PDB file of C-alpha atoms in Angstrom:
ATOM      1  CA  MET Y   1     104.822  98.651  94.530  1.00  0.00           C
ATOM      2  CA  PHE Y   2     107.688 101.124  95.137  1.00  0.00           C
ATOM      3  CA  LYS Y   3     111.383 100.545  94.545  1.00  0.00           C
ATOM      4  CA  THR Y   4     112.931 103.191  96.800  1.00  0.00           C
ATOM      5  CA  ASP Y   5     112.159 104.947 100.059  1.00  0.00           C
ATOM      6  CA  THR Y   6     112.064 108.249  98.163  1.00  0.00           C
ATOM      7  CA  GLU Y   7     109.211 106.969  95.999  1.00  0.00           C
ATOM      8  CA  VAL Y   8     107.433 105.835  99.149  1.00  0.00           C
ATOM      9  CA  GLN Y   9     107.777 109.224 100.820  1.00  0.00           C
ATOM     10  CA  VAL Y  10     106.715 111.185  97.729  1.00  0.00           C
ATOM     11  CA  LYS Y  11     103.566 109.099  97.282  1.00  0.00           C
ATOM     12  CA  LEU Y  12     102.709 109.246 100.971  1.00  0.00           C
ATOM     13  CA  ASN Y  13     103.145 113.023 100.993  1.00  0.00           C
ATOM     14  CA  GLU Y  14     100.977 113.430  97.883  1.00  0.00           C
ATOM     15  CA  GLU Y  15      98.206 111.371  99.422  1.00  0.00           C
ATOM     16  CA  LEU Y  16      98.372 113.216 102.749  1.00  0.00           C
ATOM     17  CA  ILE Y  17      98.164 116.569 100.982  1.00  0.00           C
ATOM     18  CA  LYS Y  18      95.149 115.461  98.923  1.00  0.00           C
ATOM     19  CA  TYR Y  19      93.438 113.951 101.942  1.00  0.00           C
ATOM     20  CA  ASN Y  20      94.112 116.826 104.279  1.00  0.00           C
ATOM     21  CA  GLN Y  21      92.891 119.476 101.850  1.00  0.00           C
ATOM     22  CA  ASN Y  22      89.427 118.159 102.600  1.00  0.00           C
ATOM     23  CA  GLU Y  23      89.844 116.988 106.165  1.00  0.00           C
ATOM     24  CA  ILE Y  24      91.945 119.449 108.172  1.00  0.00           C
ATOM     25  CA  LYS Y  25      90.145 121.097 111.066  1.00  0.00           C
ATOM     26  CA  SER Y  26      91.316 124.073 113.080  1.00  0.00           C
ATOM     27  CA  ASP Y  27      92.132 122.205 116.280  1.00  0.00           C
ATOM     28  CA  ARG Y  28      95.550 120.523 116.494  1.00  0.00           C
ATOM     29  CA  ASP Y  29      94.076 117.389 118.073  1.00  0.00           C
ATOM     30  CA  ASP Y  30      91.569 117.137 115.244  1.00  0.00           C
ATOM     31  CA  LEU Y  31      94.411 117.352 112.729  1.00  0.00           C
ATOM     32  CA  LEU Y  32      96.345 114.594 114.476  1.00  0.00           C
ATOM     33  CA  GLU Y  33      93.239 112.434 114.566  1.00  0.00           C
ATOM     34  CA  THR Y  34      92.629 113.115 110.864  1.00  0.00           C
ATOM     35  CA  ILE Y  35      96.150 111.981 110.000  1.00  0.00           C
ATOM     36  CA  LYS Y  36      95.819 108.922 112.245  1.00  0.00           C
ATOM     37  CA  ASN Y  37      92.547 108.012 110.553  1.00  0.00           C
ATOM     38  CA  TRP Y  38      94.238 108.261 107.181  1.00  0.00           C
ATOM     39  CA  TYR Y  39      97.075 106.004 108.353  1.00  0.00           C
ATOM     40  CA  ASP Y  40      94.521 103.503 109.622  1.00  0.00           C
ATOM     41  CA  ALA Y  41      92.931 103.307 106.167  1.00  0.00           C
ATOM     42  CA  LYS Y  42      92.230  99.912 104.727  1.00  0.00           C
ATOM     43  CA  ASN Y  43      94.765 100.294 101.917  1.00  0.00           C
ATOM     44  CA  PRO Y  44      97.340  97.565 102.692  1.00  0.00           C
ATOM     45  CA  ASP Y  45      99.958  99.128 100.419  1.00  0.00           C
ATOM     46  CA  PHE Y  46     100.010 102.306 102.468  1.00  0.00           C
ATOM     47  CA  LYS Y  47     100.105 100.359 105.729  1.00  0.00           C
ATOM     48  CA  THR Y  48     103.196  98.598 104.399  1.00  0.00           C
ATOM     49  CA  LEU Y  49     104.762 101.896 103.325  1.00  0.00           C
ATOM     50  CA  ARG Y  50     104.111 103.477 106.693  1.00  0.00           C
ATOM     51  CA  LYS Y  51     105.662 100.533 108.519  1.00  0.00           C
ATOM     52  CA  ARG Y  52     108.657 100.620 106.187  1.00  0.00           C
ATOM     53  CA  LEU Y  53     109.276 104.314 106.900  1.00  0.00           C
ATOM     54  CA  VAL Y  54     108.732 104.041 110.654  1.00  0.00           C
ATOM     55  CA  GLU Y  55     111.090 101.084 111.037  1.00  0.00           C
ATOM     56  CA  LYS Y  56     114.037 102.885 109.409  1.00  0.00           C
TER      57      LYS Y  56
END
C-alpha cells in the first residue's frame, strides 16, 4: 500500500486529523481513548501501518 515510512506517517496523520476533528473531547483521557479507538479500527491496512511505525 505504501512504499516508504514517510508515506505511512503522512497518511496516518491525515486520517487522525480528519477523525479527531469530529471526535476530540475536552478531557485528556477522552482524547486518548478516542485515538485508541481509531487505532483499533477494523481497517487492516492501518493496523499494519501502526505496527510498522511502532516496531521501528
